[in-house]
């Protein structure tokens, strides 16, 4: 594992399916530790700003929508909402610390902090060269989880592909950390708010920084010319541009302070979903954004990456390797491709102007009234495979309608056979 640069802030991440999947490999105390760093996502409110007037389009009660969803349960003694927000840097720091704790000096696992600059694969070994190193290191298996501009991906001829620019850009404002007021710990909760305008929209929320402090984050999404993705989350003096764009959506700017906020601009890129995830020897496998980078408009990029990691970890731990590992992991293609397609559609719709903007407002109002918004949110949030997934015997794998019906009959005949310890 290679994580060369850890930014203290970065952007904000929404955790739901990724959180539930992590809960399948973390202890109750570790889950509670993670939750203490987060802010519970109580709901989503969308508004539109037309000709100087603000009106509400939809209101989604996230806690109510997620209650009773089996695959989103955390632990029996944890009743916190299983959809939370956290700063990217805070989450990465937590995960790296847990990886270092869990490796326990075991053989075959290395956690390195060097940048990969070259990868060469043969049928028996994979050789990695790192920045500043004169030689190479040999491995039996390499997981390329190094992001959209993956060095692992670009080093293997059959995996190489260019990323696709969406035509959309995101301008972030992240406030300095401040003390949370009110109930702390697992009781921190807040809603996310959206404000739609002509050609752009704002997403505003509060994200966990540590156990006592949080950061407010605003993200303005708009259509713009092609520039780099900004993979290093480099900051820039973008205050005036940010304030001007907030005026287009009638949004909230009380937390946007030129001296007390970090401003970051990113280009939104995604991968062609038909690219390969594994090399011809099946000893280099891509995961996370390296395999299925997607626009962030459903908040699923980080969630899907964590699900990749848990699934691969469980299979590798059971001795699954080679073609079988690549094939079984490849079953995630359908889920991630559907999320990518929905995210691309939402990005263009949410930044619509003129007739497209009017259609967007009507669509969101309708989606809220008939429950479509809830369905889209839950479809993305539910982990695949579910948190009870185990590779051995294929238990928990996704099955079709006929198989589901047959399984239902089996459950009715003998319910006790399907009950677990809980």
XYZ file of N, CA and C in Angstrom, residues 197-418:
666
model
N -29.049 27.102 -9.190
C -29.195 28.362 -9.908
C -28.955 28.152 -11.388
N -28.724 29.241 -12.119
C -28.491 29.175 -13.558
C -27.073 28.676 -13.833
N -26.956 27.444 -14.307
C -25.669 26.916 -14.728
C -24.758 26.432 -13.620
N -25.199 26.441 -12.371
C -24.346 25.943 -11.285
C -25.195 25.644 -10.051
N -24.594 24.992 -9.082
C -25.297 24.761 -7.819
C -24.293 24.679 -6.681
N -24.795 24.855 -5.450
C -23.967 24.806 -4.254
C -24.430 23.667 -3.357
N -23.458 22.919 -2.818
C -23.722 21.928 -1.778
C -23.025 22.408 -0.519
N -23.761 22.510 0.573
C -23.192 23.002 1.817
C -23.429 21.996 2.931
N -22.399 21.739 3.729
C -22.539 20.798 4.837
C -21.456 20.998 5.876
N -21.560 20.267 6.974
C -20.583 20.285 8.054
C -19.949 18.902 8.147
N -18.615 18.868 8.216
C -17.867 17.618 8.124
C -16.951 17.466 9.340
N -16.811 16.234 9.823
C -15.998 15.978 10.994
C -14.512 16.174 10.739
N -13.838 16.870 11.654
C -12.390 17.077 11.570
C -11.666 16.237 12.629
N -12.169 16.263 13.862
C -11.697 15.378 14.918
C -12.843 15.184 15.905
N -12.568 14.624 17.088
C -13.646 14.283 18.012
C -14.333 15.504 18.623
N -13.728 16.675 18.540
C -14.339 17.870 19.134
C -14.578 18.995 18.137
N -13.941 18.923 16.954
C -14.038 20.015 15.990
C -14.599 19.544 14.650
N -15.188 20.484 13.937
C -15.757 20.216 12.622
C -15.326 21.338 11.666
N -15.581 21.133 10.381
C -15.344 22.154 9.359
C -16.600 22.298 8.517
N -16.934 23.525 8.132
C -18.004 23.748 7.163
C -17.400 23.692 5.770
N -18.095 23.022 4.870
C -17.620 22.952 3.489
C -18.731 23.356 2.539
N -18.396 24.225 1.594
C -19.300 24.574 0.503
C -18.634 24.157 -0.794
N -19.402 23.561 -1.685
C -18.882 23.171 -2.994
C -19.765 23.773 -4.068
N -19.174 24.573 -4.935
C -19.895 25.142 -6.066
C -19.541 24.327 -7.304
N -20.544 23.749 -7.960
C -20.339 22.961 -9.175
C -20.797 23.784 -10.366
N -19.953 23.887 -11.380
C -20.297 24.698 -12.550
C -19.616 24.130 -13.790
N -20.073 24.565 -14.947
C -19.467 24.117 -16.202
C -18.279 25.018 -16.524
N -17.172 24.406 -16.911
C -15.966 25.185 -17.173
C -15.020 24.484 -18.113
N -14.034 25.230 -18.612
C -13.064 24.708 -19.560
C -12.174 23.655 -18.945
N -11.560 22.852 -19.799
C -10.752 21.732 -19.352
C -9.444 22.210 -18.733
N -9.230 21.817 -17.497
C -7.962 22.032 -16.812
C -7.681 20.784 -15.987
N -6.552 20.746 -15.302
C -6.161 19.553 -14.570
C -7.120 19.198 -13.456
N -7.039 17.946 -13.003
C -7.923 17.471 -11.939
C -7.543 18.058 -10.587
N -6.252 18.429 -10.403
C -5.728 18.884 -9.120
C -5.733 17.732 -8.110
N -4.999 16.670 -8.457
C -4.983 15.467 -7.620
C -4.361 15.721 -6.251
N -3.539 16.766 -6.122
C -2.908 17.053 -4.847
C -3.730 17.953 -3.950
N -4.936 18.310 -4.371
C -5.815 19.195 -3.598
C -5.081 20.483 -3.201
N -4.387 21.066 -4.185
C -3.651 22.298 -3.919
C -4.626 23.462 -3.766
N -4.318 24.348 -2.829
C -5.198 25.474 -2.527
C -4.828 26.687 -3.374
N -5.794 27.589 -3.551
C -5.541 28.790 -4.344
C -6.382 29.960 -3.867
N -6.015 31.164 -4.310
C -6.761 32.371 -3.943
C -7.992 32.539 -4.816
N -9.081 31.904 -4.443
C -10.282 31.854 -5.276
C -11.490 32.481 -4.591
N -11.248 33.311 -3.582
C -12.336 33.844 -2.765
C -13.341 34.651 -3.593
N -12.867 35.578 -4.405
C -13.775 36.440 -5.179
C -14.605 35.623 -6.157
N -13.993 34.657 -6.802
C -14.725 33.799 -7.732
C -15.788 33.003 -6.996
N -15.465 32.529 -5.798
C -16.406 31.743 -5.004
C -17.625 32.583 -4.625
N -17.384 33.802 -4.136
C -18.477 34.673 -3.717
C -19.367 35.028 -4.906
N -18.772 35.261 -6.061
C -19.570 35.594 -7.257
C -20.475 34.432 -7.629
N -19.967 33.206 -7.558
C -20.774 32.036 -7.938
C -21.876 31.761 -6.908
N -21.617 32.034 -5.632
C -22.670 31.873 -4.636
C -23.849 32.781 -4.961
N -23.562 33.969 -5.485
C -24.639 34.890 -5.872
C -25.536 34.332 -6.951
N -25.018 33.434 -7.788
C -25.815 32.853 -8.866
C -26.846 31.850 -8.357
N -26.600 31.286 -7.164
C -27.516 30.275 -6.630
C -28.268 30.776 -5.403
N -28.013 32.019 -5.002
C -28.661 32.543 -3.797
C -28.294 31.748 -2.575
N -27.085 31.179 -2.566
C -26.681 30.239 -1.529
C -26.232 30.887 -0.239
N -25.595 30.082 0.583
C -25.201 30.497 1.927
C -23.715 30.818 1.926
N -23.330 31.954 2.522
C -21.925 32.320 2.540
C -21.460 32.763 3.918
N -22.239 32.470 4.970
C -21.841 32.953 6.286
C -20.546 32.320 6.773
N -20.191 31.139 6.255
C -18.973 30.466 6.694
C -17.822 30.650 5.708
N -18.038 31.440 4.648
C -16.999 31.645 3.635
C -16.230 32.909 3.978
N -15.087 32.733 4.591
C -14.271 33.831 5.072
C -12.928 33.784 4.359
N -12.550 34.899 3.737
C -11.321 34.912 2.951
C -10.102 34.528 3.785
N -10.077 34.939 5.046
C -8.915 34.656 5.883
C -9.040 33.349 6.648
N -10.287 32.823 6.815
C -10.493 31.624 7.617
C -10.941 30.418 6.838
N -10.748 30.399 5.523
C -11.175 29.275 4.702
C -10.081 28.902 3.711
N -10.064 27.627 3.331
C -9.186 27.151 2.272
C -10.031 27.027 0.997
N -9.490 27.460 -0.139
C -10.211 27.394 -1.404
C -9.464 26.465 -2.356
N -10.198 25.498 -2.890
C -9.611 24.447 -3.729
C -10.509 24.273 -4.950
N -9.914 24.166 -6.131
C -10.693 23.930 -7.348
C -10.251 22.632 -8.003
N -11.231 21.811 -8.395
C -10.954 20.525 -9.042
C -11.695 20.425 -10.364
N -11.087 19.741 -11.330
C -11.814 19.332 -12.521
C -12.441 17.974 -12.270
N -13.627 17.740 -12.802
C -14.324 16.468 -12.587
C -14.063 15.540 -13.765
N -13.349 14.456 -13.497
C -13.015 13.456 -14.508
C -13.612 12.117 -14.104
N -13.776 11.234 -15.090
C -14.192 9.864 -14.781
C -13.597 8.928 -15.814
N -13.644 7.625 -15.541
C -13.052 6.625 -16.425
C -14.103 5.980 -17.316
N -13.678 5.621 -18.508
C -14.496 4.773 -19.368
C -14.741 3.461 -18.626
N -15.994 3.098 -18.362
C -16.258 1.895 -17.547
C -15.843 0.592 -18.204
N -15.512 0.615 -19.507
C -15.163 -0.631 -20.184
C -13.657 -0.903 -20.163
N -12.907 -0.113 -19.408
C -11.480 -0.379 -19.238
C -11.272 -1.601 -18.348
N -10.154 -2.282 -18.536
C -9.839 -3.461 -17.727
C -9.460 -3.055 -16.310
N -9.745 -3.940 -15.346
C -9.367 -3.744 -13.954
C -8.183 -4.611 -13.554
N -7.793 -5.573 -14.383
C -6.667 -6.444 -14.028
C -5.807 -6.681 -15.267
N -4.517 -6.934 -15.042
C -3.620 -7.160 -16.173
C -3.735 -8.592 -16.679
N -2.996 -8.902 -17.717
C -3.137 -10.216 -18.356
C -2.670 -11.360 -17.455
N -1.808 -11.064 -16.475
C -1.341 -12.103 -15.550
C -2.198 -12.177 -14.283
N -3.142 -11.278 -14.133
C -4.028 -11.204 -12.957
C -3.247 -11.041 -11.646
N -2.087 -10.379 -11.722
C -1.344 -10.081 -10.500
C -1.203 -8.571 -10.265
N -1.853 -7.779 -11.112
C -2.030 -6.345 -10.878
C -3.519 -6.060 -11.016
N -4.139 -5.601 -9.944
C -5.579 -5.350 -9.960
C -5.834 -3.910 -9.520
N -6.630 -3.196 -10.301
C -6.984 -1.816 -9.972
C -8.212 -1.786 -9.078
N -8.255 -0.810 -8.190
C -9.415 -0.642 -7.312
C -9.602 0.841 -7.034
N -10.758 1.189 -6.483
C -11.034 2.591 -6.191
C -11.065 3.429 -7.451
N -10.630 4.689 -7.346
C -10.677 5.595 -8.495
C -9.796 5.128 -9.648
N -8.764 4.352 -9.373
C -7.926 3.842 -10.454
C -8.730 2.948 -11.395
N -9.729 2.257 -10.847
C -10.559 1.352 -11.651
C -11.825 2.029 -12.146
N -12.494 2.785 -11.272
C -13.828 3.285 -11.622
C -14.054 4.697 -11.091
N -13.141 5.607 -11.420
C -13.334 7.005 -11.016
C -14.680 7.493 -11.531
N -15.411 8.183 -10.662
C -16.752 8.640 -11.019
C -16.961 10.062 -10.512
N -17.847 10.823 -11.145
C -18.168 12.151 -10.616
C -18.729 12.031 -9.200
N -18.575 13.067 -8.370
C -18.928 12.946 -6.952
C -20.381 13.262 -6.616
N -21.260 13.336 -7.610
C -22.588 13.901 -7.369
C -23.547 12.959 -6.656
N -23.153 11.707 -6.434
C -23.915 10.811 -5.567
C -23.138 10.500 -4.293
N -21.964 11.124 -4.141
C -21.160 10.914 -2.940
C -20.678 9.492 -2.779
N -20.350 8.801 -3.909
C -20.054 7.375 -3.823
C -18.620 6.982 -4.158
N -17.774 7.929 -4.575
C -16.405 7.566 -4.933
C -15.655 6.912 -3.794
N -15.609 7.568 -2.626
C -14.926 7.014 -1.461
C -15.596 5.764 -0.939
N -16.933 5.741 -0.945
C -17.675 4.568 -0.467
C -17.344 3.324 -1.287
N -17.319 3.483 -2.606
C -17.042 2.329 -3.465
C -15.592 1.872 -3.315
N -14.667 2.815 -3.102
C -13.275 2.436 -2.885
C -13.099 1.600 -1.637
N -13.796 1.970 -0.558
C -13.690 1.200 0.681
C -14.312 -0.184 0.532
N -15.404 -0.264 -0.227
C -16.001 -1.575 -0.472
C -15.058 -2.453 -1.288
N -14.345 -1.851 -2.254
C -13.331 -2.598 -2.998
C -12.305 -3.197 -2.039
N -11.807 -2.357 -1.129
C -10.750 -2.788 -0.223
C -11.172 -3.931 0.674
N -12.389 -3.837 1.230
C -12.869 -4.893 2.123
C -13.074 -6.196 1.352
N -13.657 -6.091 0.173
C -13.908 -7.295 -0.617
C -12.598 -7.981 -1.004
N -11.628 -7.194 -1.486
C -10.347 -7.765 -1.871
C -9.628 -8.358 -0.652
N -9.683 -7.643 0.472
C -9.027 -8.128 1.680
C -9.565 -9.458 2.143
N -10.889 -9.601 2.102
C -11.498 -10.863 2.540
C -11.109 -12.013 1.614
N -11.111 -11.764 0.309
C -10.770 -12.832 -0.631
C -9.297 -13.226 -0.512
N -8.418 -12.220 -0.433
C -6.992 -12.514 -0.315
C -6.726 -13.273 0.989
N -7.437 -12.881 2.058
C -7.288 -13.565 3.337
C -7.703 -15.015 3.284
N -8.596 -15.364 2.348
C -9.041 -16.757 2.197
C -8.217 -17.508 1.167
N -7.163 -16.851 0.636
C -6.281 -17.531 -0.301
C -6.728 -17.479 -1.741
N -7.717 -16.647 -2.070
C -8.169 -16.517 -3.459
C -7.123 -15.704 -4.216
N -6.743 -16.154 -5.402
C -5.706 -15.444 -6.153
C -5.905 -15.629 -7.639
N -5.065 -14.944 -8.416
C -5.035 -15.114 -9.865
C -6.344 -14.787 -10.558
N -6.692 -15.619 -11.516
C -7.871 -15.380 -12.343
C -9.150 -15.348 -11.515
N -9.252 -16.202 -10.502
C -10.455 -16.239 -9.671
C -10.615 -14.931 -8.893
N -9.519 -14.383 -8.370
C -9.577 -13.115 -7.643
C -10.046 -11.999 -8.563
N -9.466 -11.934 -9.754
C -9.842 -10.883 -10.705
C -11.300 -11.030 -11.151
N -11.724 -12.267 -11.376
C -13.095 -12.508 -11.848
C -14.118 -12.156 -10.782
N -13.904 -12.622 -9.554
C -14.864 -12.348 -8.478
C -14.928 -10.858 -8.160
N -13.770 -10.200 -8.107
C -13.754 -8.762 -7.848
C -14.428 -8.008 -8.990
N -14.298 -8.513 -10.207
C -14.899 -7.876 -11.371
C -16.414 -7.840 -11.327
N -17.018 -8.616 -10.421
C -18.478 -8.570 -10.283
C -18.943 -7.212 -9.811
N -18.043 -6.392 -9.266
C -18.423 -5.049 -8.831
C -18.596 -4.085 -10.006
N -18.249 -4.513 -11.192
C -18.305 -3.627 -12.358
C -19.708 -3.052 -12.571
N -20.726 -3.907 -12.492
C -22.094 -3.459 -12.766
C -22.520 -2.359 -11.795
N -22.251 -2.567 -10.513
C -22.643 -1.590 -9.499
C -21.959 -0.246 -9.738
N -20.640 -0.267 -9.924
C -19.910 0.980 -10.077
C -20.243 1.682 -11.386
N -20.526 0.913 -12.429
C -20.883 1.521 -13.723
C -22.232 2.230 -13.637
N -23.194 1.612 -12.963
C -24.499 2.247 -12.801
C -24.383 3.543 -12.002
N -23.565 3.529 -10.950
C -23.369 4.734 -10.144
C -22.697 5.822 -10.974
N -21.701 5.448 -11.781
C -21.023 6.418 -12.637
C -22.007 7.067 -13.601
N -22.849 6.254 -14.246
C -23.815 6.786 -15.203
C -24.797 7.746 -14.527
N -25.293 7.362 -13.351
C -26.224 8.239 -12.624
C -25.531 9.523 -12.189
N -24.263 9.430 -11.777
C -23.531 10.609 -11.324
C -23.282 11.582 -12.466
N -22.935 11.050 -13.647
C -22.743 11.913 -14.820
C -24.046 12.639 -15.157
N -25.149 11.890 -15.170
C -26.454 12.484 -15.473
C -26.803 13.587 -14.473
N -26.620 13.300 -13.173
C -26.949 14.287 -12.146
C -26.091 15.541 -12.269
N -24.810 15.364 -12.574
C -23.923 16.515 -12.700
C -24.380 17.468 -13.783
N -24.743 16.937 -14.941
C -25.213 17.785 -16.037
C -26.585 18.395 -15.726
N -27.430 17.596 -15.091
C -28.762 18.092 -14.761
C -28.689 19.213 -13.727
N -27.887 19.027 -12.698
C -27.829 19.988 -11.598
C -27.181 21.308 -11.998
N -26.391 21.309 -13.073
C -25.775 22.554 -13.540
C -26.492 23.107 -14.765
N -27.724 22.667 -14.962
C -28.476 23.108 -16.132
C -28.869 24.576 -16.062
N -29.072 25.160 -17.223
C -29.561 26.536 -17.307
C -30.638 26.614 -18.377
N -31.442 27.675 -18.323
C -32.530 27.822 -19.287
C -33.552 26.711 -19.134
N -33.909 26.080 -20.268
C -34.912 25.020 -20.249
C -34.450 23.808 -19.440
N -33.145 23.525 -19.484
C -32.622 22.396 -18.717
C -32.761 22.677 -17.218
N -32.506 23.933 -16.826
C -32.658 24.312 -15.424
C -34.101 24.168 -14.952
N -35.038 24.562 -15.800
C -36.452 24.425 -15.442
C -36.844 22.954 -15.333
N -36.324 22.139 -16.271
C -36.595 20.701 -16.198
C -36.015 20.125 -14.910
N -34.780 20.560 -14.563
C -34.137 20.089 -13.328
C -35.011 20.356 -12.111
N -35.519 21.577 -12.010
C -36.340 21.936 -10.854
C -37.601 21.080 -10.793
N -38.225 20.874 -11.958
C -39.422 20.039 -11.992
C -39.113 18.591 -11.663
N -37.966 18.104 -12.158
C -37.559 16.727 -11.915
C -37.305 16.491 -10.430
N -36.579 17.408 -9.783
C -36.268 17.232 -8.364
C -37.523 17.313 -7.495
N -38.428 18.196 -7.851
C -39.667 18.308 -7.082
C -40.474 17.017 -7.200
N -40.564 16.497 -8.424
C -41.279 15.245 -8.670
C -40.590 14.088 -7.948
N -39.228 14.042 -8.024
C -38.474 12.963 -7.401
C -38.688 12.933 -5.896
N -38.812 14.096 -5.287
C -39.051 14.151 -3.854
C -40.454 13.704 -3.482
N -41.443 14.055 -4.304
C -42.843 13.748 -4.008
C -43.160 12.265 -4.142
N -42.547 11.585 -5.146
C -42.901 10.181 -5.402
C -41.909 9.204 -4.769
N -40.898 9.711 -4.073
C -39.945 8.833 -3.404
C -38.774 8.400 -4.261
N -38.640 8.978 -5.473
C -37.534 8.605 -6.353
C -36.193 9.048 -5.775
N -36.161 10.222 -5.148
C -34.909 10.713 -4.562
C -34.415 9.754 -3.485
N -35.334 9.252 -2.678
C -34.982 8.291 -1.635
C -34.422 7.014 -2.250
N -35.049 6.522 -3.325
C -34.614 5.286 -3.976
C -33.209 5.442 -4.556
N -32.968 6.570 -5.242
C -31.643 6.798 -5.839
C -30.579 6.857 -4.752
N -30.892 7.539 -3.639
C -29.935 7.657 -2.528
C -29.620 6.284 -1.942
N -30.655 5.481 -1.676
C -30.456 4.174 -1.053
C -29.781 3.189 -1.999
N -30.092 3.263 -3.306
C -29.457 2.368 -4.275
C -27.947 2.562 -4.280
N -27.512 3.827 -4.159
C -26.077 4.088 -4.111
C -25.477 3.699 -2.783
N -26.240 3.916 -1.690
C -25.701 3.699 -0.344
C -25.572 2.227 0.018
N -26.449 1.374 -0.489
C -26.388 -0.041 -0.119
C -25.102 -0.664 -0.649
N -24.322 -1.277 0.225
C -23.057 -1.870 -0.228
C -23.282 -3.113 -1.073
N -22.387 -3.318 -2.015
C -22.405 -4.547 -2.814
C -20.997 -5.120 -2.841
N -20.804 -6.361 -2.498
C -21.776 -7.218 -1.834
C -22.097 -6.688 -0.441
N -23.170 -7.204 0.162
C -23.620 -6.696 1.447
C -22.606 -6.915 2.554
N -22.855 -6.310 3.696
C -21.886 -6.380 4.788
C -21.731 -7.804 5.333
N -22.679 -8.682 5.053
C -22.564 -10.068 5.519
C -21.813 -10.939 4.509
N -21.305 -10.324 3.448
C -20.677 -11.069 2.367
C -19.449 -11.841 2.836
N -19.357 -13.079 2.429
C -18.156 -13.887 2.636
C -17.870 -14.600 1.322
N -16.585 -14.727 0.975
C -16.302 -15.361 -0.307
C -16.564 -16.857 -0.267
N -16.217 -17.511 0.820
C -16.317 -18.971 0.878
C -17.731 -19.438 0.544
N -17.836 -20.259 -0.472
C -19.132 -20.800 -0.873
C -20.006 -19.802 -1.616
N -19.492 -18.589 -1.833
C -20.259 -17.588 -2.565
C -21.407 -17.012 -1.779
N -21.432 -17.192 -0.442
C -22.550 -16.716 0.360
C -22.691 -15.199 0.256
N -23.903 -14.738 -0.018
C -24.153 -13.302 -0.036
C -23.977 -12.664 -1.391
N -23.632 -13.440 -2.426
C -23.417 -12.802 -3.731
C -24.756 -12.352 -4.327
N -24.701 -11.365 -5.206
C -25.919 -10.821 -5.809
C -26.559 -11.894 -6.690
N -27.869 -12.069 -6.552
C -28.562 -13.071 -7.356
C -29.762 -12.438 -8.040
N -30.268 -13.100 -9.078
C -31.343 -12.545 -9.878
C -32.719 -12.770 -9.267
N -33.740 -12.336 -9.996
C -35.111 -12.363 -9.490
C -35.599 -13.791 -9.228
N -35.351 -14.714 -10.180
C -35.819 -16.098 -10.015
C -35.136 -16.747 -8.813
N -33.787 -16.529 -8.697
C -33.059 -17.104 -7.569
C -33.536 -16.513 -6.243
N -33.865 -15.219 -6.262
C -34.384 -14.573 -5.059
C -35.698 -15.202 -4.625
N -36.575 -15.488 -5.596
C -37.864 -16.093 -5.307
C -37.683 -17.490 -4.712
N -36.785 -18.272 -5.301
C -36.512 -19.621 -4.799
C -35.948 -19.572 -3.387
N -35.021 -18.619 -3.165
C -34.433 -18.474 -1.839
C -35.515 -18.107 -0.827
N -36.454 -17.242 -1.236
C -37.546 -16.852 -0.352
C -38.377 -18.043 0.084
N -38.634 -18.963 -0.845
C -39.382 -20.174 -0.507
C -38.616 -21.030 0.496
N -37.281 -21.118 0.319
C -36.453 -21.892 1.241
C -36.500 -21.282 2.648
N -36.459 -19.954 2.725
C -36.516 -19.283 4.025
C -37.842 -19.577 4.717
N -38.943 -19.554 3.955
C -40.265 -19.820 4.524
C -40.363 -21.257 5.044
N -39.733 -22.203 4.343
C -39.788 -23.599 4.760
C -39.029 -23.830 6.061
N -37.852 -23.198 6.188
C -37.001 -23.463 7.352
C -36.255 -22.189 7.759
N -36.939 -21.221 8.422
C -36.310 -19.937 8.762
C -35.076 -20.095 9.651
N -35.082 -21.067 10.564
C -33.963 -21.206 11.506
C -32.643 -21.462 10.794
N -32.706 -22.113 9.644
C -31.468 -22.442 8.920
C -30.741 -21.187 8.417
N -31.483 -20.092 8.267
C -30.902 -18.885 7.716
C -30.580 -17.849 8.781
